[in-house]
Amino acid sequence: MTLHNDTALVLFSGGQDSTVCLAWALERFARVETVGFDYGQRHVIELDVRPRLRSALAAQKPDWQARLGDDHVIKLDALAAISDTALTRETTIEIAESGLPTTFVPGRNLIFFCFVGALAYRRGARHIVAGMCETDYSGYPDCRDDTVKAMQVALTLGLDKRVTLHTPLMWIDKADTFAMAEEIGGKPLLDLVIEDSHSCYLGDRSKRHDWGYGCGTCPACRLRAQGFAKFMSERKTT
Ligand code: ZN
């Protein structure tokens, strides 16, 4: 693996996808910083698991320890104030009339990218890594490849500085995300993703399944459980 002598900023929520993205970045960039957003999520568990995941990842390889830099948590209260969704309010998680789940925060990732772009400029980082995925997702339009590519162009023009957005998970499904974790860091990384990353929309960490903690029934848990089952069955056959 060629090491880029650059800084990368990783959008790091503490979920399965962003944890694998962080490991992916630590393999490739000389310096890696993480960015999290506090936008009034119903459950702050996501924000709680981040520091633990960061130190656990750094402890996996001396190179990763050396490369992992600062963590930035950006407070975005305004996002919760202007949106009415199941991630920020006690609304039921279901499919709304729009055909999108009520967990959809309109434009959330666009806003995230603008803030990360501003931070990247200040930190002299030319690379931004994010876990958006178009393969098995809930249909969020701001996770699509075209949206991300448009943001890369907008940021590069608007900052007058070349910014590259990397989305290593864009074309793989959840099963392959587990496989990618194992490929990058072997069983220790796979175990860490299962044990410490958090996906459940309800913030439930009281139930432990073979795929990790969660309520087991919300859309995020279902996606993770299905992905893990597929990963395990594919793993057995190879
Ligand atoms: Zn759940």
mmCIF file of C-alpha atoms and ligand atoms in Angstrom:
data_model
loop_
_atom_site.group_PDB
_atom_site.id
_atom_site.type_symbol
_atom_site.label_atom_id
_atom_site.label_comp_id
_atom_site.label_asym_id
_atom_site.label_seq_id
_atom_site.Cartn_x
_atom_site.Cartn_y
_atom_site.Cartn_z
ATOM 1 C CA MET A 1 0.000 0.000 0.000
ATOM 2 C CA THR A 2 1.449 3.384 -1.031
ATOM 3 C CA LEU A 3 1.337 5.879 1.792
ATOM 4 C CA HIS A 4 0.108 9.334 0.743
ATOM 5 C CA ASN A 5 2.130 11.990 2.443
ATOM 6 C CA ASP A 6 -1.037 14.028 3.047
ATOM 7 C CA THR A 7 -3.605 14.674 5.693
ATOM 8 C CA ALA A 8 -7.066 13.134 5.338
ATOM 9 C CA LEU A 9 -10.158 14.116 7.277
ATOM 10 C CA VAL A 10 -12.550 11.253 7.979
ATOM 11 C CA LEU A 11 -16.244 11.819 8.648
ATOM 12 C CA PHE A 12 -16.453 9.636 11.709
ATOM 13 C CA SER A 13 -19.813 9.022 13.372
ATOM 14 C CA GLY A 14 -18.863 5.899 15.297
ATOM 15 C CA GLY A 15 -21.010 3.697 13.064
ATOM 16 C CA GLN A 16 -19.896 0.552 11.274
ATOM 17 C CA ASP A 17 -19.305 2.307 7.954
ATOM 18 C CA SER A 18 -17.296 5.228 9.253
ATOM 19 C CA THR A 19 -15.202 2.943 11.461
ATOM 20 C CA VAL A 20 -14.170 0.885 8.430
ATOM 21 C CA CYS A 21 -13.511 4.143 6.539
ATOM 22 C CA LEU A 22 -11.253 5.343 9.333
ATOM 23 C CA ALA A 23 -9.219 2.118 9.181
ATOM 24 C CA TRP A 24 -9.105 2.463 5.372
ATOM 25 C CA ALA A 25 -7.716 5.990 5.717
ATOM 26 C CA LEU A 26 -5.196 4.994 8.401
ATOM 27 C CA GLU A 27 -3.716 2.499 5.941
ATOM 28 C CA ARG A 28 -3.271 5.176 3.260
ATOM 29 C CA PHE A 29 -2.570 8.609 4.692
ATOM 30 C CA ALA A 30 0.373 9.848 6.740
ATOM 31 C CA ARG A 31 -1.940 11.820 8.985
ATOM 32 C CA VAL A 32 -5.608 11.197 9.662
ATOM 33 C CA GLU A 33 -7.963 13.426 11.620
ATOM 34 C CA THR A 34 -11.574 12.658 12.472
ATOM 35 C CA VAL A 35 -14.657 14.848 12.329
ATOM 36 C CA GLY A 36 -17.929 14.256 14.147
ATOM 37 C CA PHE A 37 -21.156 16.236 14.224
ATOM 38 C CA ASP A 38 -23.335 16.923 17.180
ATOM 39 C CA TYR A 39 -26.659 17.912 15.650
ATOM 40 C CA GLY A 40 -29.019 17.040 18.441
ATOM 41 C CA GLN A 41 -29.221 13.338 17.636
ATOM 42 C CA ARG A 42 -31.861 11.697 19.805
ATOM 43 C CA HIS A 43 -29.198 9.496 21.278
ATOM 44 C CA VAL A 44 -25.737 10.688 22.092
ATOM 45 C CA ILE A 45 -24.437 7.107 22.144
ATOM 46 C CA GLU A 46 -22.937 7.695 18.698
ATOM 47 C CA LEU A 47 -20.860 10.510 20.141
ATOM 48 C CA ASP A 48 -19.950 8.428 23.197
ATOM 49 C CA VAL A 49 -18.567 5.485 21.235
ATOM 50 C CA ARG A 50 -16.298 7.675 19.066
ATOM 51 C CA PRO A 51 -13.400 8.261 21.525
ATOM 52 C CA ARG A 52 -13.408 4.588 22.530
ATOM 53 C CA LEU A 53 -13.315 3.477 18.893
ATOM 54 C CA ARG A 54 -10.525 5.915 18.071
ATOM 55 C CA SER A 55 -8.260 4.656 20.834
ATOM 56 C CA ALA A 56 -9.114 1.020 20.132
ATOM 57 C CA LEU A 57 -8.242 1.522 16.454
ATOM 58 C CA ALA A 58 -4.984 3.287 17.274
ATOM 59 C CA ALA A 59 -4.059 0.410 19.580
ATOM 60 C CA GLN A 60 -4.354 -2.101 16.725
ATOM 61 C CA LYS A 61 -1.217 -1.072 14.816
ATOM 62 C CA PRO A 62 1.747 1.155 15.766
ATOM 63 C CA ASP A 63 1.467 2.827 12.313
ATOM 64 C CA TRP A 64 -2.151 3.722 12.976
ATOM 65 C CA GLN A 65 -1.239 5.089 16.390
ATOM 66 C CA ALA A 66 1.368 7.331 14.778
ATOM 67 C CA ARG A 67 -0.954 8.536 12.025
ATOM 68 C CA LEU A 68 -4.125 9.214 14.002
ATOM 69 C CA GLY A 69 -4.366 12.925 14.761
ATOM 70 C CA ASP A 70 -6.943 15.260 16.274
ATOM 71 C CA ASP A 71 -10.647 14.693 16.617
ATOM 72 C CA HIS A 72 -12.982 17.568 15.779
ATOM 73 C CA VAL A 73 -16.578 17.611 17.001
ATOM 74 C CA ILE A 74 -18.655 20.291 15.322
ATOM 75 C CA LYS A 75 -21.858 21.382 16.986
ATOM 76 C CA LEU A 76 -24.694 21.875 14.510
ATOM 77 C CA ASP A 77 -27.744 22.667 16.620
ATOM 78 C CA ALA A 78 -29.306 24.528 13.718
ATOM 79 C CA LEU A 79 -29.722 21.264 11.804
ATOM 80 C CA ALA A 80 -32.044 19.821 14.442
ATOM 81 C CA ALA A 81 -33.933 23.090 14.659
ATOM 82 C CA ILE A 82 -34.792 23.123 10.953
ATOM 83 C CA SER A 83 -35.534 19.434 10.444
ATOM 84 C CA ASP A 84 -38.287 17.232 11.741
ATOM 85 C CA THR A 85 -36.987 13.699 11.631
ATOM 86 C CA ALA A 86 -36.822 10.529 13.655
ATOM 87 C CA LEU A 87 -33.104 10.978 14.257
ATOM 88 C CA THR A 88 -33.530 14.243 16.098
ATOM 89 C CA ARG A 89 -37.040 13.916 17.570
ATOM 90 C CA GLU A 90 -39.180 11.253 19.163
ATOM 91 C CA THR A 91 -40.901 10.465 15.861
ATOM 92 C CA THR A 92 -41.570 6.873 14.790
ATOM 93 C CA ILE A 93 -39.038 5.427 12.371
ATOM 94 C CA GLU A 94 -41.042 4.471 9.290
ATOM 95 C CA ILE A 95 -41.297 5.171 5.586
ATOM 96 C CA ALA A 96 -42.795 8.619 5.088
ATOM 97 C CA GLU A 97 -45.007 9.777 2.208
ATOM 98 C CA SER A 98 -41.887 10.903 0.359
ATOM 99 C CA GLY A 99 -40.828 7.237 0.146
ATOM 100 C CA LEU A 100 -37.860 7.985 2.389
ATOM 101 C CA PRO A 101 -37.503 6.785 5.988
ATOM 102 C CA THR A 102 -38.309 9.343 8.680
ATOM 103 C CA THR A 103 -34.649 9.087 9.684
ATOM 104 C CA PHE A 104 -33.809 11.224 6.652
ATOM 105 C CA VAL A 105 -32.447 14.647 7.591
ATOM 106 C CA PRO A 106 -32.793 16.644 4.357
ATOM 107 C CA GLY A 107 -29.450 17.794 3.032
ATOM 108 C CA ARG A 108 -27.570 16.559 6.072
ATOM 109 C CA ASN A 109 -24.545 15.242 4.204
ATOM 110 C CA LEU A 110 -24.359 18.358 2.026
ATOM 111 C CA ILE A 111 -24.127 20.457 5.166
ATOM 112 C CA PHE A 112 -21.562 18.071 6.688
ATOM 113 C CA PHE A 113 -19.372 18.313 3.581
ATOM 114 C CA CYS A 114 -19.422 22.131 3.650
ATOM 115 C CA PHE A 115 -18.212 22.145 7.250
ATOM 116 C CA VAL A 116 -15.618 19.444 6.607
ATOM 117 C CA GLY A 117 -14.457 21.389 3.541
ATOM 118 C CA ALA A 118 -13.937 24.513 5.630
ATOM 119 C CA LEU A 119 -12.055 22.475 8.227
ATOM 120 C CA ALA A 120 -9.969 20.732 5.549
ATOM 121 C CA TYR A 121 -8.920 24.127 4.233
ATOM 122 C CA ARG A 122 -7.805 25.256 7.665
ATOM 123 C CA ARG A 123 -5.997 21.967 8.426
ATOM 124 C CA GLY A 124 -4.308 21.820 5.025
ATOM 125 C CA ALA A 125 -6.026 18.529 4.228
ATOM 126 C CA ARG A 126 -6.648 17.716 0.578
ATOM 127 C CA HIS A 127 -8.517 14.493 1.195
ATOM 128 C CA ILE A 128 -11.885 13.834 2.818
ATOM 129 C CA VAL A 129 -13.035 10.273 3.470
ATOM 130 C CA ALA A 130 -16.707 9.465 4.027
ATOM 131 C CA GLY A 131 -18.778 6.300 4.347
ATOM 132 C CA MET A 132 -21.613 7.111 1.948
ATOM 133 C CA CYS A 133 -22.896 4.048 0.160
ATOM 134 C CA GLU A 134 -25.312 3.729 -2.696
ATOM 135 C CA THR A 135 -25.526 -0.078 -2.688
ATOM 136 C CA ASP A 136 -27.698 -1.068 0.245
ATOM 137 C CA TYR A 137 -28.820 2.119 1.820
ATOM 138 C CA SER A 138 -32.157 3.576 2.763
ATOM 139 C CA GLY A 139 -32.445 5.723 -0.350
ATOM 140 C CA TYR A 140 -30.983 8.914 1.078
ATOM 141 C CA PRO A 141 -30.288 11.053 -2.021
ATOM 142 C CA ASP A 142 -27.342 12.778 -0.357
ATOM 143 C CA CYS A 143 -25.519 9.422 -0.119
ATOM 144 C CA ARG A 144 -25.473 8.965 -3.884
ATOM 145 C CA ASP A 145 -22.272 8.960 -5.860
ATOM 146 C CA ASP A 146 -23.400 11.824 -8.099
ATOM 147 C CA THR A 147 -24.207 13.958 -5.047
ATOM 148 C CA VAL A 148 -20.762 13.319 -3.572
ATOM 149 C CA LYS A 149 -19.030 14.036 -6.895
ATOM 150 C CA ALA A 150 -20.993 17.286 -7.251
ATOM 151 C CA MET A 151 -19.891 18.277 -3.737
ATOM 152 C CA GLN A 152 -16.276 17.559 -4.627
ATOM 153 C CA VAL A 153 -16.537 19.924 -7.593
ATOM 154 C CA ALA A 154 -18.373 22.563 -5.528
ATOM 155 C CA LEU A 155 -15.801 22.448 -2.715
ATOM 156 C CA THR A 156 -12.826 22.471 -5.081
ATOM 157 C CA LEU A 157 -14.235 25.537 -6.867
ATOM 158 C CA GLY A 158 -15.564 27.296 -3.785
ATOM 159 C CA LEU A 159 -12.363 26.870 -1.770
ATOM 160 C CA ASP A 160 -10.163 27.374 -4.822
ATOM 161 C CA LYS A 161 -8.225 24.356 -3.627
ATOM 162 C CA ARG A 162 -8.233 20.781 -4.863
ATOM 163 C CA VAL A 163 -10.281 18.606 -2.505
ATOM 164 C CA THR A 164 -10.790 14.901 -3.165
ATOM 165 C CA LEU A 165 -13.747 13.111 -1.592
ATOM 166 C CA HIS A 166 -13.121 9.395 -1.098
ATOM 167 C CA THR A 167 -16.062 7.053 -0.548
ATOM 168 C CA PRO A 168 -14.526 3.564 -0.301
ATOM 169 C CA LEU A 169 -17.876 1.947 0.511
ATOM 170 C CA MET A 170 -19.916 3.516 -2.293
ATOM 171 C CA TRP A 171 -20.329 0.367 -4.386
ATOM 172 C CA ILE A 172 -20.158 -2.381 -1.784
ATOM 173 C CA ASP A 173 -22.879 -3.739 0.476
ATOM 174 C CA LYS A 174 -22.872 -4.209 4.251
ATOM 175 C CA ALA A 175 -21.570 -7.777 3.952
ATOM 176 C CA ASP A 176 -18.590 -6.520 1.958
ATOM 177 C CA THR A 177 -18.031 -3.756 4.506
ATOM 178 C CA PHE A 178 -17.515 -6.445 7.160
ATOM 179 C CA ALA A 179 -15.245 -8.253 4.696
ATOM 180 C CA MET A 180 -13.302 -5.039 4.084
ATOM 181 C CA ALA A 181 -12.727 -4.633 7.810
ATOM 182 C CA GLU A 182 -11.286 -8.133 7.990
ATOM 183 C CA GLU A 183 -9.171 -7.536 4.890
ATOM 184 C CA ILE A 184 -7.674 -4.340 6.300
ATOM 185 C CA GLY A 185 -7.104 -5.371 9.892
ATOM 186 C CA GLY A 186 -7.819 -9.089 10.187
ATOM 187 C CA LYS A 187 -9.931 -10.526 12.960
ATOM 188 C CA PRO A 188 -8.961 -7.849 15.534
ATOM 189 C CA LEU A 189 -10.469 -5.105 13.356
ATOM 190 C CA LEU A 190 -13.533 -7.174 12.502
ATOM 191 C CA ASP A 191 -14.095 -7.841 16.220
ATOM 192 C CA LEU A 192 -13.654 -4.171 17.032
ATOM 193 C CA VAL A 193 -16.230 -3.141 14.398
ATOM 194 C CA ILE A 194 -18.708 -5.675 15.780
ATOM 195 C CA GLU A 195 -18.108 -4.880 19.435
ATOM 196 C CA ASP A 196 -17.598 -1.122 19.497
ATOM 197 C CA SER A 197 -19.129 0.525 16.441
ATOM 198 C CA HIS A 198 -22.713 1.644 16.801
ATOM 199 C CA SER A 199 -25.472 1.676 14.157
ATOM 200 C CA CYS A 200 -28.790 1.386 16.031
ATOM 201 C CA TYR A 201 -31.096 4.359 15.465
ATOM 202 C CA LEU A 202 -32.627 3.857 18.908
ATOM 203 C CA GLY A 203 -29.293 4.036 20.690
ATOM 204 C CA ASP A 204 -29.818 0.605 22.236
ATOM 205 C CA ARG A 205 -26.638 -1.019 23.554
ATOM 206 C CA SER A 206 -28.310 -3.373 26.005
ATOM 207 C CA LYS A 207 -28.692 -6.302 23.599
ATOM 208 C CA ARG A 208 -25.665 -8.060 22.121
ATOM 209 C CA HIS A 209 -26.200 -9.953 18.866
ATOM 210 C CA ASP A 210 -23.591 -11.797 16.796
ATOM 211 C CA TRP A 211 -23.311 -8.592 14.696
ATOM 212 C CA GLY A 212 -22.961 -6.235 17.664
ATOM 213 C CA TYR A 213 -25.219 -4.159 19.902
ATOM 214 C CA GLY A 214 -28.620 -2.766 18.962
ATOM 215 C CA CYS A 215 -32.378 -3.071 19.281
ATOM 216 C CA GLY A 216 -32.396 -5.548 16.398
ATOM 217 C CA THR A 217 -35.510 -4.149 14.756
ATOM 218 C CA CYS A 218 -34.826 -0.580 13.536
ATOM 219 C CA PRO A 219 -33.774 -0.173 9.868
ATOM 220 C CA ALA A 220 -30.097 0.350 10.801
ATOM 221 C CA CYS A 221 -30.017 -2.803 12.940
ATOM 222 C CA ARG A 222 -31.787 -4.834 10.268
ATOM 223 C CA LEU A 223 -29.333 -3.709 7.595
ATOM 224 C CA ARG A 224 -26.389 -4.533 9.841
ATOM 225 C CA ALA A 225 -27.815 -7.942 10.858
ATOM 226 C CA GLN A 226 -28.567 -8.919 7.244
ATOM 227 C CA GLY A 227 -25.128 -7.761 6.133
ATOM 228 C CA PHE A 228 -23.432 -9.750 8.848
ATOM 229 C CA ALA A 229 -25.418 -12.909 8.058
ATOM 230 C CA LYS A 230 -24.482 -12.593 4.372
ATOM 231 C CA PHE A 231 -20.845 -11.937 5.265
ATOM 232 C CA MET A 232 -20.693 -15.039 7.471
ATOM 233 C CA SER A 233 -22.303 -17.280 4.851
ATOM 234 C CA GLU A 234 -19.976 -15.988 2.109
ATOM 235 C CA ARG A 235 -17.012 -16.411 4.435
ATOM 236 C CA LYS A 236 -17.870 -20.072 5.006
ATOM 237 C CA THR A 237 -18.080 -20.835 1.312
ATOM 238 C CA THR A 238 -14.701 -19.305 0.391
HETATM 239 ZN ZN ZN B 1 -31.713 -0.596 16.302
#
